[in-house]
PDB file of C-alpha atoms and ligand atoms in Angstrom:
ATOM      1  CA  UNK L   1      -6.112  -5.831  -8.504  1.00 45.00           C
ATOM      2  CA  UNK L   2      -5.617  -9.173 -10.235  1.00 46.00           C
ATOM      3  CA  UNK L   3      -3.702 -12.206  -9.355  1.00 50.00           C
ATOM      4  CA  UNK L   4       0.145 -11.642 -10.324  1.00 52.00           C
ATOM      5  CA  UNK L   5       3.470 -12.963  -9.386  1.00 75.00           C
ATOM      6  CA  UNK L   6       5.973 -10.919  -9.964  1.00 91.00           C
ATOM      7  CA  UNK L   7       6.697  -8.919  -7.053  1.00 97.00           C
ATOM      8  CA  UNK L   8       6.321  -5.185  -6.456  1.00 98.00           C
ATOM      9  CA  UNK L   9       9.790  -3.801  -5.012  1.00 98.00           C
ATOM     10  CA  UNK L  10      10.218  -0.192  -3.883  1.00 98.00           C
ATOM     11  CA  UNK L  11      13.192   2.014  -2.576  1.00 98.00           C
ATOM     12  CA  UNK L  12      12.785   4.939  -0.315  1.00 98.00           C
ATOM     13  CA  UNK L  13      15.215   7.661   1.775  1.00 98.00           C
ATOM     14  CA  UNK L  14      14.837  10.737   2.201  1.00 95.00           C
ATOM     15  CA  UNK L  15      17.554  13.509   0.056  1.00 91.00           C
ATOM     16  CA  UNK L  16      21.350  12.454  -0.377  1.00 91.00           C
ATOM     17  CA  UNK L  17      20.922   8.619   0.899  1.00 95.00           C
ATOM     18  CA  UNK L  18      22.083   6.648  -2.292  1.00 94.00           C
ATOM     19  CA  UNK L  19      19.347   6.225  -3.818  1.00 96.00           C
ATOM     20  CA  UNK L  20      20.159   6.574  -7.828  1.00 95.00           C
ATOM     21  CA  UNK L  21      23.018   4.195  -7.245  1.00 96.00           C
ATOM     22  CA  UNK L  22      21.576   1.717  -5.121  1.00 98.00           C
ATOM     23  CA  UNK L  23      18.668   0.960  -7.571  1.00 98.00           C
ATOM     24  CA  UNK L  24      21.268   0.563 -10.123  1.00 98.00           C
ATOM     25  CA  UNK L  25      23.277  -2.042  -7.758  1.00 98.00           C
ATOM     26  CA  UNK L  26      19.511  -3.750  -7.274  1.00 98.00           C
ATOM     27  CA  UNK L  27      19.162  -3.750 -11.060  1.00 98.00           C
ATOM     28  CA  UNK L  28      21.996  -5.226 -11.537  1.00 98.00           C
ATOM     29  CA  UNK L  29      20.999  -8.129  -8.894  1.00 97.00           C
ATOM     30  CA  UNK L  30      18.217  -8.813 -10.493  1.00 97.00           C
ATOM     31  CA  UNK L  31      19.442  -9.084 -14.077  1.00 97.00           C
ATOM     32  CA  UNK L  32      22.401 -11.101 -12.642  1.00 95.00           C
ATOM     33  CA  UNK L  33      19.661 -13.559 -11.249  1.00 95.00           C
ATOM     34  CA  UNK L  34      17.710 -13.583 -14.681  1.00 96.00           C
ATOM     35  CA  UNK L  35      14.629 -11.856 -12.880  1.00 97.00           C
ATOM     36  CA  UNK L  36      12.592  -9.995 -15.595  1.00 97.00           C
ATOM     37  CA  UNK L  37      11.534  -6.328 -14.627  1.00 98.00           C
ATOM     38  CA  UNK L  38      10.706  -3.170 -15.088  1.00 98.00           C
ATOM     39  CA  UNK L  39      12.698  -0.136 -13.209  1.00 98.00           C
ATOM     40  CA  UNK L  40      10.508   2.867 -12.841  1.00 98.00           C
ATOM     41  CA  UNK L  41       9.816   6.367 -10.661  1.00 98.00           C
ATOM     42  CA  UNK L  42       7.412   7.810  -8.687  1.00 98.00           C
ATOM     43  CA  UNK L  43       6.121  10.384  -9.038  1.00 98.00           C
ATOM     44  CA  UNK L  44       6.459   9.873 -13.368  1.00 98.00           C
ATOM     45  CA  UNK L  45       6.982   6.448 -15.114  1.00 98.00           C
ATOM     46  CA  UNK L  46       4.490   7.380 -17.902  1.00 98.00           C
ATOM     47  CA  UNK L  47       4.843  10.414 -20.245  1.00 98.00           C
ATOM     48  CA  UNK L  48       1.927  12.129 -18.350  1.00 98.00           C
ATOM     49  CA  UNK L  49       3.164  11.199 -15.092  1.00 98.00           C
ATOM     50  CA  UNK L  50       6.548  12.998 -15.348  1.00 98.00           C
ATOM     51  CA  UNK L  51       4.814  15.717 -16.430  1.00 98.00           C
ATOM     52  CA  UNK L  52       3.175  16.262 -12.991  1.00 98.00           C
ATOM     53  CA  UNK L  53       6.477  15.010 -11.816  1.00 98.00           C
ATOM     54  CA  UNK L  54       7.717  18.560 -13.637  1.00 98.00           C
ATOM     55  CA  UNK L  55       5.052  20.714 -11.970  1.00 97.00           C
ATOM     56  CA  UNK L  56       6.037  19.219  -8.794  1.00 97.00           C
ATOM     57  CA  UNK L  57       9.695  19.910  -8.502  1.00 96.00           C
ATOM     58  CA  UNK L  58       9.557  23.050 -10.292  1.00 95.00           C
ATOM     59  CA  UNK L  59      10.669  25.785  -8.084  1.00 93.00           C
ATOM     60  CA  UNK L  60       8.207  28.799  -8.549  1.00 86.00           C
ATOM     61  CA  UNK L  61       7.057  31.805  -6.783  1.00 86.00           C
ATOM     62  CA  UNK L  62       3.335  30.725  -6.059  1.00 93.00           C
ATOM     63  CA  UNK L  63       3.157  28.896  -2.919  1.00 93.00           C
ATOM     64  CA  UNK L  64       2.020  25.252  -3.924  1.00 96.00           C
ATOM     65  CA  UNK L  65      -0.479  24.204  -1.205  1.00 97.00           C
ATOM     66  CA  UNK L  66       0.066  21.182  -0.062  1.00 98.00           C
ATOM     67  CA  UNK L  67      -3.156  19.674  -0.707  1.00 98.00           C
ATOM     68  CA  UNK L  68      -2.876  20.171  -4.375  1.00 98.00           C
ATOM     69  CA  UNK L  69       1.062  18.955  -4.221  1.00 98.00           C
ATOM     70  CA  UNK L  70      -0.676  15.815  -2.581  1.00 98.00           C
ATOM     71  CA  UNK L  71      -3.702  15.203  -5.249  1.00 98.00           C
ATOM     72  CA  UNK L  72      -0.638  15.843  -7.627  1.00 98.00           C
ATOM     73  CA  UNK L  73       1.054  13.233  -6.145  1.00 98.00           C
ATOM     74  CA  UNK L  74      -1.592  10.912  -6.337  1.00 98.00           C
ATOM     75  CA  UNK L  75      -2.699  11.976  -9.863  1.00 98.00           C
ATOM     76  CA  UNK L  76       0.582  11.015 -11.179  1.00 99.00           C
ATOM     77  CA  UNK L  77       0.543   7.215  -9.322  1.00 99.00           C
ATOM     78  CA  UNK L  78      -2.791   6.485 -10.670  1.00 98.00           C
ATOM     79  CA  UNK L  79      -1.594   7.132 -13.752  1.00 98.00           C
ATOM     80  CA  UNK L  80       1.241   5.221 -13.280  1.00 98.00           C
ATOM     81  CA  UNK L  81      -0.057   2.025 -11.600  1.00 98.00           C
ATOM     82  CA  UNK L  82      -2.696   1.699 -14.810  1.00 98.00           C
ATOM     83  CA  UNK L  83      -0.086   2.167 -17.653  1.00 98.00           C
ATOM     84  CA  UNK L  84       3.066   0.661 -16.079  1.00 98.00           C
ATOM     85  CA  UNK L  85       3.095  -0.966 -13.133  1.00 98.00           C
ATOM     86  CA  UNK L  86       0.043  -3.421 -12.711  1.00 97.00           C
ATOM     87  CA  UNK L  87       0.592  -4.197 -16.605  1.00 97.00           C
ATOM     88  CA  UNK L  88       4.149  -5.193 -15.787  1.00 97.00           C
ATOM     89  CA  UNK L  89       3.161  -7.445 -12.455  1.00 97.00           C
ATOM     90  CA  UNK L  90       0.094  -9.292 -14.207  1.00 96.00           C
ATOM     91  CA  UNK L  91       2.566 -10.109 -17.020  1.00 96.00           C
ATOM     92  CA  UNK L  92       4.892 -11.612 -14.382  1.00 96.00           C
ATOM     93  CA  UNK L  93       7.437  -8.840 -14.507  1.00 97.00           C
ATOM     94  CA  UNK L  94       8.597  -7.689 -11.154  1.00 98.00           C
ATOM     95  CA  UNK L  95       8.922  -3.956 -10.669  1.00 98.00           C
ATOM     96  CA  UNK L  96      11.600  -2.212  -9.267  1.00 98.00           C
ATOM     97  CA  UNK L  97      10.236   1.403  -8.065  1.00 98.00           C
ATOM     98  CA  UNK L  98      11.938   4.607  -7.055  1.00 98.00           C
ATOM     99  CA  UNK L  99       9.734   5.776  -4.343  1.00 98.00           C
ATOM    100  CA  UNK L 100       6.017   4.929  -4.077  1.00 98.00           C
ATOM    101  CA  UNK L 101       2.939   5.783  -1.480  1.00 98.00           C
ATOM    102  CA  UNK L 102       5.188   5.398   1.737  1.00 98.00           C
ATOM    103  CA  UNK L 103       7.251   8.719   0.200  1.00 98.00           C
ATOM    104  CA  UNK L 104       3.907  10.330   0.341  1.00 98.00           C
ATOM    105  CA  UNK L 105       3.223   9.426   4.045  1.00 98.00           C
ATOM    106  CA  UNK L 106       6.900  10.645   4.474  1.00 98.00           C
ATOM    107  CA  UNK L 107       7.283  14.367   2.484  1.00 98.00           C
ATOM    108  CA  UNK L 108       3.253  15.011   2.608  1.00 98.00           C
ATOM    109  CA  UNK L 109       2.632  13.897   5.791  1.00 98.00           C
ATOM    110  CA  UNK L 110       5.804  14.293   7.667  1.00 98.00           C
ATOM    111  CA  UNK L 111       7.388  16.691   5.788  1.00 98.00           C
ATOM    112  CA  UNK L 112       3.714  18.705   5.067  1.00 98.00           C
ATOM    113  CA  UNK L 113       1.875  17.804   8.056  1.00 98.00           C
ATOM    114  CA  UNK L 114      -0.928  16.617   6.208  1.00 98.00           C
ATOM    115  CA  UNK L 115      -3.515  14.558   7.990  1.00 97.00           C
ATOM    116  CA  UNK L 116      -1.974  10.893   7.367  1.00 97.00           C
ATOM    117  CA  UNK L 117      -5.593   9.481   7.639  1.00 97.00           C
ATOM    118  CA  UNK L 118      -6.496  11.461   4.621  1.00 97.00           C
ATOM    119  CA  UNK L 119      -3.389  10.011   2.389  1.00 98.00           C
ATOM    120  CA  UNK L 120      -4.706   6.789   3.985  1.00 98.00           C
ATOM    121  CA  UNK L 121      -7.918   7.401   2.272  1.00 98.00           C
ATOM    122  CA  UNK L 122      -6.629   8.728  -1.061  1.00 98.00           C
ATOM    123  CA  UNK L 123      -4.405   5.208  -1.113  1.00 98.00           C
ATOM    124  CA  UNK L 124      -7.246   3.283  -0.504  1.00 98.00           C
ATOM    125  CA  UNK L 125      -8.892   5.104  -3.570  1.00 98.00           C
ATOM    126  CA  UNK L 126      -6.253   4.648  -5.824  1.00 98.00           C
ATOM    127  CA  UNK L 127      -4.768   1.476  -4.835  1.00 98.00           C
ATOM    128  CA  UNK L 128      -7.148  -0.648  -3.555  1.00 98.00           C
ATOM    129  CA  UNK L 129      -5.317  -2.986  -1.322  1.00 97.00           C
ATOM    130  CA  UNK L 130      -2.161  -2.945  -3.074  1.00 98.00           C
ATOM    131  CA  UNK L 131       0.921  -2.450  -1.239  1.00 98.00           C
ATOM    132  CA  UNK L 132       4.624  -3.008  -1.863  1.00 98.00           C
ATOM    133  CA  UNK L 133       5.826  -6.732  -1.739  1.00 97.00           C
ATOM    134  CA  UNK L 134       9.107  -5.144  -0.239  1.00 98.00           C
ATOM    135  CA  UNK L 135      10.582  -1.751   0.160  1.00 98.00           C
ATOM    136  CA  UNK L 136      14.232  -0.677   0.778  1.00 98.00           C
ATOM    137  CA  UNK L 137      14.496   1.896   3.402  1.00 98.00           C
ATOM    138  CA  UNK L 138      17.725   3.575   2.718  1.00 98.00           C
ATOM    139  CA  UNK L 139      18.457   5.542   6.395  1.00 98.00           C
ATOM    140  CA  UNK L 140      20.818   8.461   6.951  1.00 97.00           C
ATOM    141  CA  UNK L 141      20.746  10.874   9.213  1.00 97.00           C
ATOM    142  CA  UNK L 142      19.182  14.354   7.386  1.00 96.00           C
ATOM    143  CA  UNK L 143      22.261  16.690   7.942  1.00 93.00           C
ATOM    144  CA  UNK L 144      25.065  14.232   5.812  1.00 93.00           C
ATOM    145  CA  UNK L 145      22.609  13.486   3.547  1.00 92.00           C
ATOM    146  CA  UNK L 146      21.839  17.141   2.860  1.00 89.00           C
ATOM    147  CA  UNK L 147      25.577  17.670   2.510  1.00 86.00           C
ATOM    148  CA  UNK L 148      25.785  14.916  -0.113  1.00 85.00           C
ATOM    149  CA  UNK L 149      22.538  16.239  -2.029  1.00 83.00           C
ATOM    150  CA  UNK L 150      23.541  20.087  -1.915  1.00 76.00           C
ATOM    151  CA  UNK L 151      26.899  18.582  -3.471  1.00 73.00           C
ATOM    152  CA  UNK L 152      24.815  17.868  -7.013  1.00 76.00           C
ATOM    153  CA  UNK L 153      24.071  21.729  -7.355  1.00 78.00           C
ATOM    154  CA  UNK L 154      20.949  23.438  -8.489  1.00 85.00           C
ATOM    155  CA  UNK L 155      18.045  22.358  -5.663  1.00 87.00           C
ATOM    156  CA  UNK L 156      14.306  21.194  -6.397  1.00 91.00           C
ATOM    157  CA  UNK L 157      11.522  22.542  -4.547  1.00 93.00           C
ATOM    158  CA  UNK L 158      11.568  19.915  -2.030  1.00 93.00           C
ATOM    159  CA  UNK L 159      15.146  20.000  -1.308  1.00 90.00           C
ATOM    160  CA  UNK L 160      14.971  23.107  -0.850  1.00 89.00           C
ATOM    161  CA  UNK L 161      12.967  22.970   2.317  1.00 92.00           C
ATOM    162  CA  UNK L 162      14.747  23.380   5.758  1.00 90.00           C
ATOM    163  CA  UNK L 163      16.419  20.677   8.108  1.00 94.00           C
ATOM    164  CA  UNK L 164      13.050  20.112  10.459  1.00 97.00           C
ATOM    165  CA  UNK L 165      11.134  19.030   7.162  1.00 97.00           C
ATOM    166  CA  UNK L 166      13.678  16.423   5.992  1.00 97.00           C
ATOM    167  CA  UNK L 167      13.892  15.165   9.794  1.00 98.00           C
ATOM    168  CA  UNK L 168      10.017  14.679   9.837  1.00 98.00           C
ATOM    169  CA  UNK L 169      10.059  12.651   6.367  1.00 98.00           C
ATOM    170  CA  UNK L 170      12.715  10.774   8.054  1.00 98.00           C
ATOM    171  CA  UNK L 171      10.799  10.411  11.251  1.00 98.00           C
ATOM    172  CA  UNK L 172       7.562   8.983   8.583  1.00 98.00           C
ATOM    173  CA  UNK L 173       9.750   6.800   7.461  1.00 98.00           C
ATOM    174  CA  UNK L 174      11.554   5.085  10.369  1.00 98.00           C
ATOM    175  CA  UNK L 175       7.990   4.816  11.809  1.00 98.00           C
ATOM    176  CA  UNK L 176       6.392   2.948   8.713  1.00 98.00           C
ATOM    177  CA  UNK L 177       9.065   0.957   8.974  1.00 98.00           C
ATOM    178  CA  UNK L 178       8.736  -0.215  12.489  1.00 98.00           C
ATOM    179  CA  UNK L 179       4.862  -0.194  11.911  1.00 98.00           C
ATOM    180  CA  UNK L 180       5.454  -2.322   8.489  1.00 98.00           C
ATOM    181  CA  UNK L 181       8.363  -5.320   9.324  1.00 98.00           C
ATOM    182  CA  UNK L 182       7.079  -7.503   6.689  1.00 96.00           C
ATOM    183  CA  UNK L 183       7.296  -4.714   4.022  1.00 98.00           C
ATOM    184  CA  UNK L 184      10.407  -2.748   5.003  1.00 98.00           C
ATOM    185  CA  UNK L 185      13.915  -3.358   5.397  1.00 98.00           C
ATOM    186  CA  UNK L 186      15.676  -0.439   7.069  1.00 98.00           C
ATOM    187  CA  UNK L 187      19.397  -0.451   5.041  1.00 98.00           C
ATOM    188  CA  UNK L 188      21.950   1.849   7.332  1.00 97.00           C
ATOM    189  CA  UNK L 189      23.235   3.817   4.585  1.00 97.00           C
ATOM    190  CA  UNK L 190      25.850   6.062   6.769  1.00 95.00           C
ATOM    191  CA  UNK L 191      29.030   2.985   6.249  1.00 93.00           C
ATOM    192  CA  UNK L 192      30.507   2.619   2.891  1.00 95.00           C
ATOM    193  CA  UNK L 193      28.842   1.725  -0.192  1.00 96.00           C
ATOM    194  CA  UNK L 194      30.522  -1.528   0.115  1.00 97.00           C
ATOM    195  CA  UNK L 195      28.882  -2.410   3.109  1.00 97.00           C
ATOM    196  CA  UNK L 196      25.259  -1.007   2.348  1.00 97.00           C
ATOM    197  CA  UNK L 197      25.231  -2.743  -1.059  1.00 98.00           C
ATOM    198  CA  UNK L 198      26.387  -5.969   1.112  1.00 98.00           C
ATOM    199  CA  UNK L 199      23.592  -5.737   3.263  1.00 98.00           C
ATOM    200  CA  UNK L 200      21.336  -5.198  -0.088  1.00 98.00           C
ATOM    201  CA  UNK L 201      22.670  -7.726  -1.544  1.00 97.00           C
ATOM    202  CA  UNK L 202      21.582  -9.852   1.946  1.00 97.00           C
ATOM    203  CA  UNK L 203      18.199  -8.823   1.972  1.00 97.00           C
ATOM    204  CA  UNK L 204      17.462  -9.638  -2.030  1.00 97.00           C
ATOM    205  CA  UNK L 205      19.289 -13.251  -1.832  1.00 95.00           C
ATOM    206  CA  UNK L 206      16.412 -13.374   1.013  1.00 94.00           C
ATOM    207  CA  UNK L 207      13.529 -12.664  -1.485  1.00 94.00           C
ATOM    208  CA  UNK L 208      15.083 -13.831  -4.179  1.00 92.00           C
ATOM    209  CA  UNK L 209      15.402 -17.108  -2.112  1.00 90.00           C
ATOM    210  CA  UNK L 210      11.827 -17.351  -1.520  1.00 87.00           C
ATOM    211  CA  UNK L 211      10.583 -16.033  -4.579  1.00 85.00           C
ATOM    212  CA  UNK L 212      12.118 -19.360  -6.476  1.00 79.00           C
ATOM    213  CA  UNK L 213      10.743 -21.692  -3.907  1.00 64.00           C
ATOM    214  CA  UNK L 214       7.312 -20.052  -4.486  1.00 63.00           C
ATOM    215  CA  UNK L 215       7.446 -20.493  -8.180  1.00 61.00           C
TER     216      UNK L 215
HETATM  217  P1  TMP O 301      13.462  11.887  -6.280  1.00 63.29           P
HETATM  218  O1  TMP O 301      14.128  13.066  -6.891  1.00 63.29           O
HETATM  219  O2  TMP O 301      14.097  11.397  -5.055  1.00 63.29           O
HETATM  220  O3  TMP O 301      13.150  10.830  -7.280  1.00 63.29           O
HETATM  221  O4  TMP O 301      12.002  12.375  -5.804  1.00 63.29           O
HETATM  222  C1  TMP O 301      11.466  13.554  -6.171  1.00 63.29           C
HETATM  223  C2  TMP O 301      10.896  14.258  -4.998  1.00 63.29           C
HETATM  224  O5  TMP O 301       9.514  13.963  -4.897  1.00 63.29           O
HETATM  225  C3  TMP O 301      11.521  13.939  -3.655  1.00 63.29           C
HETATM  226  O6  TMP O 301      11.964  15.138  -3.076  1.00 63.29           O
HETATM  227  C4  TMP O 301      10.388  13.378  -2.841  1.00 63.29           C
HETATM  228  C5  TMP O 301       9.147  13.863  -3.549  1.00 63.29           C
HETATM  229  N1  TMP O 301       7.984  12.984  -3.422  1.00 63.29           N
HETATM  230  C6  TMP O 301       6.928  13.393  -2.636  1.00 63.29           C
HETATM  231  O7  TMP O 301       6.974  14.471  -2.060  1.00 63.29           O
HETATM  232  N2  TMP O 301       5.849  12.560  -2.513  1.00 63.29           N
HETATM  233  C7  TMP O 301       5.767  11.360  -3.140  1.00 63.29           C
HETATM  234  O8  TMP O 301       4.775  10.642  -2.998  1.00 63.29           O
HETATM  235  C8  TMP O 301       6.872  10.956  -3.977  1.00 63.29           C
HETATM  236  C9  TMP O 301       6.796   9.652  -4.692  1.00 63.29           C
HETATM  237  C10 TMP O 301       7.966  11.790  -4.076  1.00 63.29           C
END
């Protein structure tokens, strides 16, 4: 991928962490800080990429193997890195992303048990070398954020999976993130709001700190 400067920011969790309201309070920060971006989703971002988004989440009778929920996956971020995201960074835009390849590693690899050296190869394929610049790690433990996700009602067909999934995905994640320093942040989203959009608010004065200096 080409040279760029805007930077590539993600946010991951696993169900019930904070998520949709956190990447509004990071929107906010960066608008507040007159950073120019684009907020987008994974999987979707692009009309064709929500569709697979659709097939993905939709509950349905025929077992999905999860092989083709991973190609899937993948389909959709290729599709989404071309039309949105790499467009966005080479015009200096930063993106702000909900979820990106580390939620794959997480719900298709911990949650699935797929082979992680295979999602390492189908990220290599579709990426290239291109990673996150930084990525939230919003942490709670599975059962309270299952109790704040069942809250919202009707379930997709990954929150409907069972308690042992959702502790592997967190599992993925807590290890990426010990495996990755210079990419994650770990954000302990159990305290109040007030206190996990603090520590946000930390980390982001951090890069938006060095950002300027770079520029
Ligand atoms: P969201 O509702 O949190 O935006 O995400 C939709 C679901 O998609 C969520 O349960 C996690 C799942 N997912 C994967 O399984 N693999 C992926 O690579 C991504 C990006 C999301």
């Amino acid at each position: 991928m080409t040279e760029r400067r805007g930077l590539f920011i993600t946010v991951e969790g696993g169900e019930g962490v904070g998520k949709t309201t956190n990447l509004a309070f990071i929107a906010d920060q960066l608008r507040c800080n007159g950073v120019a971006f684009v907020q987008t989703r994974e999987p979707g971002g692009t009309p064709l990429a929500e569709q697979i988004r659709a097939l993905l989440l939709d509950t349905r009778s025929e077992p999905v193997a999860p092989m083709a929920e991973l190609l899937l996956v993948f389909a959709a971020r290729a599709q989404h890195l071309q039309q949105v995201v790499q467009p966005a960074l080479e015009a200096g835009k930063w993106v702000l992303c909900d979820r990106f390849t580390d939620a794959t590693y997480a719900y298709q690899g911990g949650g699935r048990q797929l082979n992680q050296g295979a999602i390492g190869e189908l990220e290599q394929l579709v990426q290239g070398s291109f990673r996150p610049d930084l990525t939230l790690l919003l942490d709670l433990p599975v059962a309270a954020g299952l109790e704040r996700a069942g809250a919202r009602g009707e379930l997709d067909r990954f929150e409907q999976e069972q308690l042992a999934f959702f502790e592997r995905v967190r599992a993925v994640y807590l290890d990426r993130a010990r495996r990755f320093p210079r990419q994650f942040r770990v954000i302990d989203a159990s305290g109040p709001l007030s206190q996990v959009q603090a520590n946000i608010e930390h980390v982001l004065a951090r890069v938006l700190g060095e950002a300027g200096a770079r520029s």
